[in-house]
């Protein structure tokens, strides 16, 4: 095992938007399974991934499920540490106040430590 | 200390900015696949703050006709060097 | 911990489809290089479009590298575990014999040494190996 992996939160970085292929769903699946296995999980929304937190999402026109129902289930899996890259939010004209799921903003200064303190790190 | 892998050309994407923001002061960056286009000036300028810890995969440079074209401060590494970078750092994070 | 000083156990995660993206080539080259340096490639986990790496029906032209066979060779020579995410695979038509029977399909597309596995094994790979390196499209 790499250094003290057991004591660190598992980090899933989500950088793809809802309905943009299966990246977001497959990333969230890793988080849910890790949590079900008893790992402490941190989710970090970054880049287009911050769009996952926007209110008002629906299923796709062909019946694609979307990821908003999964985000509603996070608390049930004890995934409570949601972080969002503040610059990615600002670049998209979003503020934490309007997000449908509450997430702690991470400043550019804080971002490297969020990533460096976690293990393992999955980037979707 | 982490190793970050970047496989996208800087042109047409905000990804390099996100990677740079995510990197700690000692973290290293390795450009692979189409990421090596970022090793050539003027596109390499966006990584200039990483001087001394910015690498590019030699095979991927060569395959793209960039073997002699990369900025002189970017460090070319072969596959063995890539493995060594992953061994010397605690973890590897891939950006794509 | 590593079994010998400086020798590390690696897991690779492959997220890109073969012949579409460079991820497979990079992962295979990296795997070969780490073995040459005396490290161990214990596990490869195929997820997202990476599951297409595991189709036994792949028939590339003869003048191109046979990427599926390259994985099989790795498993045979190094004992590398080749794990295929079952959820990602079934959606994309990658089924082993048992799943094909279960879903009433006329053929199967995944066979050993590729083994269908749960996402839990990806999480476990990230925890139990010394290093995990992801190759993405």
Coordinates of C-alpha atoms in Angstrom, one line a residue:
Chain A
X1 CA 0.0 0.0 0.0
X2 CA 1.2 3.5 -0.8
X3 CA 2.2 5.3 2.4
X4 CA -0.8 5.8 4.6
X5 CA -3.6 5.3 2.1
X6 CA -5.9 3.7 4.7
X7 CA -6.2 7.0 6.7
X8 CA -6.9 9.2 3.7
X9 CA -10.2 10.0 2.1
X10 CA -10.7 8.5 -1.3
X11 CA -11.1 11.4 -3.8
X12 CA -13.2 11.3 -7.0
X13 CA -12.7 14.3 -9.2
X14 CA -15.6 14.9 -11.6
X15 CA -14.8 17.1 -14.6
X16 CA -17.5 16.1 -17.1
X17 CA -20.9 17.7 -17.5
X18 CA -24.2 15.8 -17.1
X19 CA -25.4 14.2 -20.4
X20 CA -21.8 14.4 -21.7
X21 CA -21.2 10.8 -22.3
X22 CA -21.0 8.4 -19.3
X23 CA -18.0 10.0 -17.5
X24 CA -20.0 11.6 -14.7
X25 CA -22.2 8.6 -14.1
X26 CA -19.2 6.2 -14.1
X27 CA -17.3 8.5 -11.8
X28 CA -20.2 8.7 -9.4
X29 CA -20.5 4.9 -9.5
X30 CA -16.9 4.6 -8.2
X31 CA -17.7 7.0 -5.4
X32 CA -20.9 5.1 -4.4
X33 CA -19.1 1.7 -4.4
X34 CA -16.2 3.1 -2.4
X35 CA -18.6 4.5 0.1
X36 CA -20.5 1.2 0.3
X37 CA -17.2 -0.5 1.0
X38 CA -16.8 1.8 4.0
X39 CA -14.3 4.3 2.6
X40 CA -14.5 8.0 3.4
X41 CA -15.2 9.7 0.1
X42 CA -14.6 13.3 -1.1
X43 CA -16.2 14.5 -4.3
X44 CA -14.5 17.4 -6.1
X45 CA -16.4 19.0 -8.9
X46 CA -14.1 20.8 -11.3
X47 CA -14.2 22.1 -14.9
X48 CA -17.5 21.2 -16.6
X49 CA -18.1 18.8 -13.7
X50 CA -19.5 21.8 -11.7
X51 CA -22.5 21.7 -14.1
X52 CA -23.6 18.5 -12.3
X53 CA -24.6 20.7 -9.4
X54 CA -26.8 23.1 -11.4
X55 CA -30.6 23.0 -10.6
X56 CA -33.3 22.0 -13.0
X57 CA -31.7 19.0 -14.8
X58 CA -34.0 16.4 -16.4
X59 CA -33.6 13.0 -18.0
X60 CA -32.4 13.1 -21.7
X61 CA -34.8 13.0 -24.6
X62 CA -34.1 9.3 -25.3
X63 CA -34.7 8.5 -21.6
X64 CA -31.1 8.8 -20.5
X65 CA -31.3 8.9 -16.8
X66 CA -29.0 11.9 -16.1
X67 CA -27.0 12.1 -12.9
X68 CA -29.2 14.3 -10.7
X69 CA -31.0 11.3 -9.1
X70 CA -27.6 9.9 -8.1
X71 CA -26.6 13.1 -6.5
X72 CA -29.8 12.9 -4.4
X73 CA -28.6 9.5 -3.1
X74 CA -25.2 10.6 -2.0
X75 CA -26.3 11.3 1.6
X76 CA -27.7 7.8 1.9
X77 CA -24.3 6.5 1.1
X78 CA -22.7 8.8 3.7
X79 CA -21.0 10.8 1.0
X80 CA -21.2 14.3 2.6
X81 CA -17.9 15.9 1.6
X82 CA -18.7 17.7 -1.7
X83 CA -16.2 20.3 -2.8
X84 CA -16.4 22.6 -5.8
X85 CA -13.6 24.4 -7.5
X86 CA -14.5 28.1 -7.1
X87 CA -12.8 29.2 -10.3
X88 CA -14.6 26.6 -12.4
X89 CA -17.9 27.8 -10.9
X90 CA -17.1 31.5 -11.5
X91 CA -16.1 30.8 -15.1
X92 CA -19.5 29.3 -15.7
X93 CA -21.4 32.2 -14.1
X94 CA -22.5 30.0 -11.2
X95 CA -22.4 30.7 -7.4
X96 CA -22.5 28.2 -4.6
X97 CA -25.8 29.7 -3.4
X98 CA -27.7 28.6 -6.5
X99 CA -26.4 25.0 -6.6
X100 CA -29.0 22.3 -6.0
X101 CA -26.6 20.3 -3.8
X102 CA -24.5 22.1 -1.3
X103 CA -20.8 22.0 -1.9
X104 CA -17.9 23.7 -0.2
X105 CA -16.1 26.1 -2.5
X106 CA -12.3 25.4 -2.9
X107 CA -10.1 28.3 -3.7
X108 CA -7.1 28.0 -6.0
X109 CA -4.8 28.2 -3.0
X110 CA -6.6 25.3 -1.3
X111 CA -7.0 23.0 -4.4
X112 CA -3.6 21.3 -4.4
X113 CA -4.0 20.2 -0.8
X114 CA -7.4 18.7 -1.4
X115 CA -5.9 16.5 -4.1
X116 CA -2.6 15.8 -2.3
X117 CA -4.2 14.8 1.0
X118 CA -6.5 12.1 -0.6
X119 CA -5.7 8.5 -1.7
X120 CA -6.5 6.9 -4.0
X121 CA -7.5 9.7 -6.4
X122 CA -9.8 8.9 -9.4
X123 CA -10.2 11.5 -12.0
X124 CA -13.3 11.4 -14.3
Chain B
X1 CA 4.5 15.0 -4.1
X2 CA 2.3 14.0 -7.0
X3 CA 2.8 13.3 -10.7
X4 CA 0.2 14.7 -13.0
X5 CA -0.3 13.3 -16.5
X6 CA -1.8 15.5 -19.2
X7 CA -2.7 14.0 -22.6
X8 CA -4.5 16.9 -24.3
X9 CA -3.0 19.6 -26.5
X10 CA -3.4 23.0 -24.8
X11 CA -5.1 24.4 -27.9
X12 CA -8.8 24.4 -27.6
X13 CA -9.2 23.4 -24.0
X14 CA -9.1 24.9 -20.5
X15 CA -7.6 21.7 -19.2
X16 CA -4.0 23.0 -18.7
X17 CA -5.3 25.8 -16.5
X18 CA -7.2 23.4 -14.3
X19 CA -4.2 21.1 -14.1
X20 CA -1.9 24.0 -13.2
X21 CA -4.3 25.1 -10.5
X22 CA -4.5 21.5 -9.1
X23 CA -0.7 21.1 -8.8
X24 CA 1.2 21.6 -5.6
X25 CA 4.5 23.5 -5.5
X26 CA 6.6 20.4 -5.9
X27 CA 4.3 18.3 -8.1
X28 CA 5.5 17.2 -11.5
X29 CA 3.8 17.3 -14.8
X30 CA 4.4 14.8 -17.6
X31 CA 2.9 15.6 -21.1
X32 CA 2.0 12.4 -22.9
X33 CA 0.2 11.6 -26.2
X34 CA -1.3 14.8 -27.7
X35 CA -0.3 16.6 -24.5
X36 CA 3.3 16.8 -26.0
X37 CA 2.1 19.6 -28.4
X38 CA 2.2 21.7 -25.2
X39 CA 5.9 21.1 -25.1
X40 CA 6.5 23.3 -28.1
X41 CA 6.7 27.1 -28.0
X42 CA 4.7 29.2 -28.0
X43 CA 2.1 26.8 -26.4
X44 CA 4.7 25.7 -23.9
X45 CA 4.6 29.1 -22.3
X46 CA 1.6 28.2 -20.3
X47 CA 3.7 25.6 -18.4
X48 CA 6.7 28.0 -17.8
X49 CA 6.0 28.2 -14.1
X50 CA 6.8 24.5 -13.9
X51 CA 10.4 24.9 -15.2
X52 CA 12.5 22.0 -13.7
X53 CA 9.4 19.8 -13.1
X54 CA 7.8 19.7 -16.5
X55 CA 8.5 16.6 -18.6
X56 CA 7.4 15.3 -22.0
X57 CA 7.3 11.7 -23.2
X58 CA 10.1 11.2 -25.8
X59 CA 8.3 8.5 -28.0
X60 CA 5.2 10.7 -28.2
X61 CA 7.3 13.8 -29.2
X62 CA 9.1 11.7 -31.9
X63 CA 6.0 10.2 -33.3
X64 CA 4.6 13.7 -33.8
X65 CA 7.7 15.2 -35.5
X66 CA 8.5 17.1 -32.3
X67 CA 11.7 15.3 -31.2
X68 CA 13.9 18.4 -31.7
X69 CA 11.2 21.0 -31.4
X70 CA 10.3 21.1 -27.7
X71 CA 11.2 24.1 -25.5
X72 CA 14.6 23.7 -24.1
X73 CA 13.4 23.8 -20.5
X74 CA 11.0 20.9 -20.9
X75 CA 12.7 17.6 -19.9
X76 CA 12.2 14.7 -22.4
X77 CA 11.9 11.3 -20.7
X78 CA 11.7 7.8 -22.2
X79 CA 9.3 5.1 -21.0
X80 CA 11.8 4.1 -18.3
X81 CA 11.8 7.7 -17.2
X82 CA 8.0 7.7 -17.1
X83 CA 8.0 4.7 -14.8
X84 CA 10.7 6.3 -12.6
X85 CA 8.5 9.4 -12.3
X86 CA 5.6 7.3 -11.1
X87 CA 7.9 5.5 -8.6
X88 CA 9.5 8.7 -7.2
X89 CA 6.1 10.4 -6.6
X90 CA 3.5 9.2 -4.2
X91 CA 0.6 9.1 -6.6
X92 CA -0.3 9.8 -10.2
X93 CA -3.3 11.8 -11.3
X94 CA -4.4 11.7 -15.0
X95 CA -6.0 14.6 -16.7
X96 CA -7.8 14.2 -20.0
Chain C
X1 CA 4.4 -2.5 1.2
X2 CA 6.5 -3.5 -1.7
X3 CA 7.9 -7.1 -1.5
X4 CA 11.5 -6.1 -2.3
X5 CA 13.2 -2.8 -1.7
X6 CA 12.3 -0.3 -4.5
X7 CA 10.1 -2.9 -6.4
X8 CA 6.6 -1.7 -6.6
X9 CA 3.2 -3.4 -7.4
X10 CA 1.3 -1.4 -10.1
X11 CA -2.3 -1.3 -11.1
X12 CA -3.2 0.3 -14.5
X13 CA -6.6 1.6 -15.3
X14 CA -7.5 1.8 -19.0
X15 CA -10.4 4.1 -19.9
X16 CA -9.8 4.4 -23.7
X17 CA -11.0 2.1 -26.5
X18 CA -8.3 0.3 -28.6
X19 CA -7.8 1.6 -32.2
X20 CA -9.7 4.8 -31.3
X21 CA -7.5 6.4 -28.7
X22 CA -3.8 6.3 -27.6
X23 CA -4.6 5.1 -24.1
X24 CA -4.2 1.4 -24.9
X25 CA -0.8 1.9 -26.6
X26 CA 0.4 4.1 -23.7
X27 CA -0.8 1.6 -21.1
X28 CA 0.9 -1.4 -22.9
X29 CA 4.2 0.5 -23.3
X30 CA 4.1 1.7 -19.7
X31 CA 3.3 -1.8 -18.5
X32 CA 6.2 -3.3 -20.5
X33 CA 8.6 -0.6 -19.2
X34 CA 7.7 -1.1 -15.5
X35 CA 8.2 -4.8 -15.8
X36 CA 11.6 -4.3 -17.5
X37 CA 12.6 -2.2 -14.5
X38 CA 11.8 -5.0 -12.1
X39 CA 8.4 -3.7 -10.8
X40 CA 5.3 -5.9 -11.0
X41 CA 2.2 -5.3 -13.0
X42 CA -0.3 -7.1 -10.9
X43 CA -3.6 -5.7 -12.2
X44 CA -5.1 -3.9 -15.2
X45 CA -8.7 -2.6 -14.7
X46 CA -10.7 -1.8 -17.9
X47 CA -13.4 0.8 -17.3
X48 CA -15.5 3.2 -19.4
X49 CA -14.6 2.6 -23.1
X50 CA -11.5 0.7 -22.0
X51 CA -13.7 -2.4 -21.8
X52 CA -13.5 -2.6 -25.6
X53 CA -9.9 -3.8 -25.1
X54 CA -11.3 -7.1 -24.0
X55 CA -13.3 -8.3 -27.0
X56 CA -12.2 -11.7 -28.2
X57 CA -13.8 -10.8 -31.6
X58 CA -11.4 -8.0 -32.4
X59 CA -9.9 -8.6 -35.9
X60 CA -7.4 -5.8 -36.6
X61 CA -5.5 -5.7 -40.0
X62 CA -2.3 -7.8 -39.9
X63 CA 0.0 -4.8 -40.3
X64 CA -1.4 -3.3 -37.1
X65 CA -0.5 -4.3 -33.5
X66 CA -3.0 -6.8 -32.1
X67 CA -3.8 -5.0 -28.8
X68 CA -6.1 -7.6 -27.4
X69 CA -3.5 -10.3 -27.9
X70 CA -0.9 -8.0 -26.2
X71 CA -3.0 -8.0 -23.0
X72 CA -3.4 -11.7 -23.2
X73 CA 0.3 -12.2 -23.6
X74 CA 0.9 -10.0 -20.5
X75 CA -1.5 -12.1 -18.4
X76 CA 0.2 -15.3 -19.6
X77 CA 3.8 -14.1 -19.1
X78 CA 3.4 -12.0 -16.0
X79 CA 0.4 -13.3 -14.3
X80 CA -1.3 -9.9 -14.6
X81 CA -4.9 -9.9 -13.5
X82 CA -7.1 -8.4 -16.3
X83 CA -10.3 -7.1 -14.7
X84 CA -13.2 -5.8 -16.8
X85 CA -15.8 -3.7 -15.2
X86 CA -19.0 -5.7 -15.6
X87 CA -21.4 -2.7 -15.5
X88 CA -19.4 -0.9 -18.2
X89 CA -19.0 -4.1 -20.2
X90 CA -22.6 -5.3 -20.4
X91 CA -23.9 -2.0 -21.6
X92 CA -21.3 -2.1 -24.4
X93 CA -21.9 -5.7 -25.5
X94 CA -18.9 -7.2 -23.8
X95 CA -20.2 -10.4 -22.1
X96 CA -18.5 -13.5 -21.0
X97 CA -20.1 -16.9 -21.6
X98 CA -22.0 -16.9 -18.3
X99 CA -23.5 -13.4 -18.8
X100 CA -24.3 -14.3 -22.4
X101 CA -26.3 -17.2 -21.2
X102 CA -28.0 -15.2 -18.4
X103 CA -29.1 -12.6 -20.9
X104 CA -30.0 -15.1 -23.7
X105 CA -27.4 -13.7 -26.1
X106 CA -26.3 -15.9 -29.1
X107 CA -22.6 -15.3 -28.5
X108 CA -20.1 -14.2 -25.9
X109 CA -17.3 -11.7 -26.5
X110 CA -15.1 -11.9 -23.3
X111 CA -13.1 -14.9 -22.3
X112 CA -10.2 -15.6 -19.9
X113 CA -7.7 -14.3 -19.1
X114 CA -10.1 -11.3 -19.0
X115 CA -12.4 -11.5 -16.0
X116 CA -15.6 -9.5 -15.4
X117 CA -15.3 -7.7 -12.1
X118 CA -17.1 -5.1 -10.0
X119 CA -16.1 -1.5 -9.4
X120 CA -15.2 -2.6 -5.9
X121 CA -12.2 -4.2 -7.4
X122 CA -11.1 -0.9 -9.0
X123 CA -11.4 0.8 -5.6
X124 CA -9.5 -2.1 -4.0
X125 CA -6.8 -1.9 -6.7
X126 CA -6.3 1.8 -5.8
X127 CA -5.9 0.9 -2.2
X128 CA -3.8 -2.2 -2.2
X129 CA -1.3 -1.5 -5.0
X130 CA 1.8 0.7 -4.5
X131 CA 0.9 2.7 -7.6
X132 CA -2.1 3.2 -9.8
X133 CA -1.8 4.9 -13.1
X134 CA -4.7 5.7 -15.3
X135 CA -4.6 5.9 -19.1
X136 CA -7.6 7.8 -20.5
X137 CA -8.8 8.8 -24.0

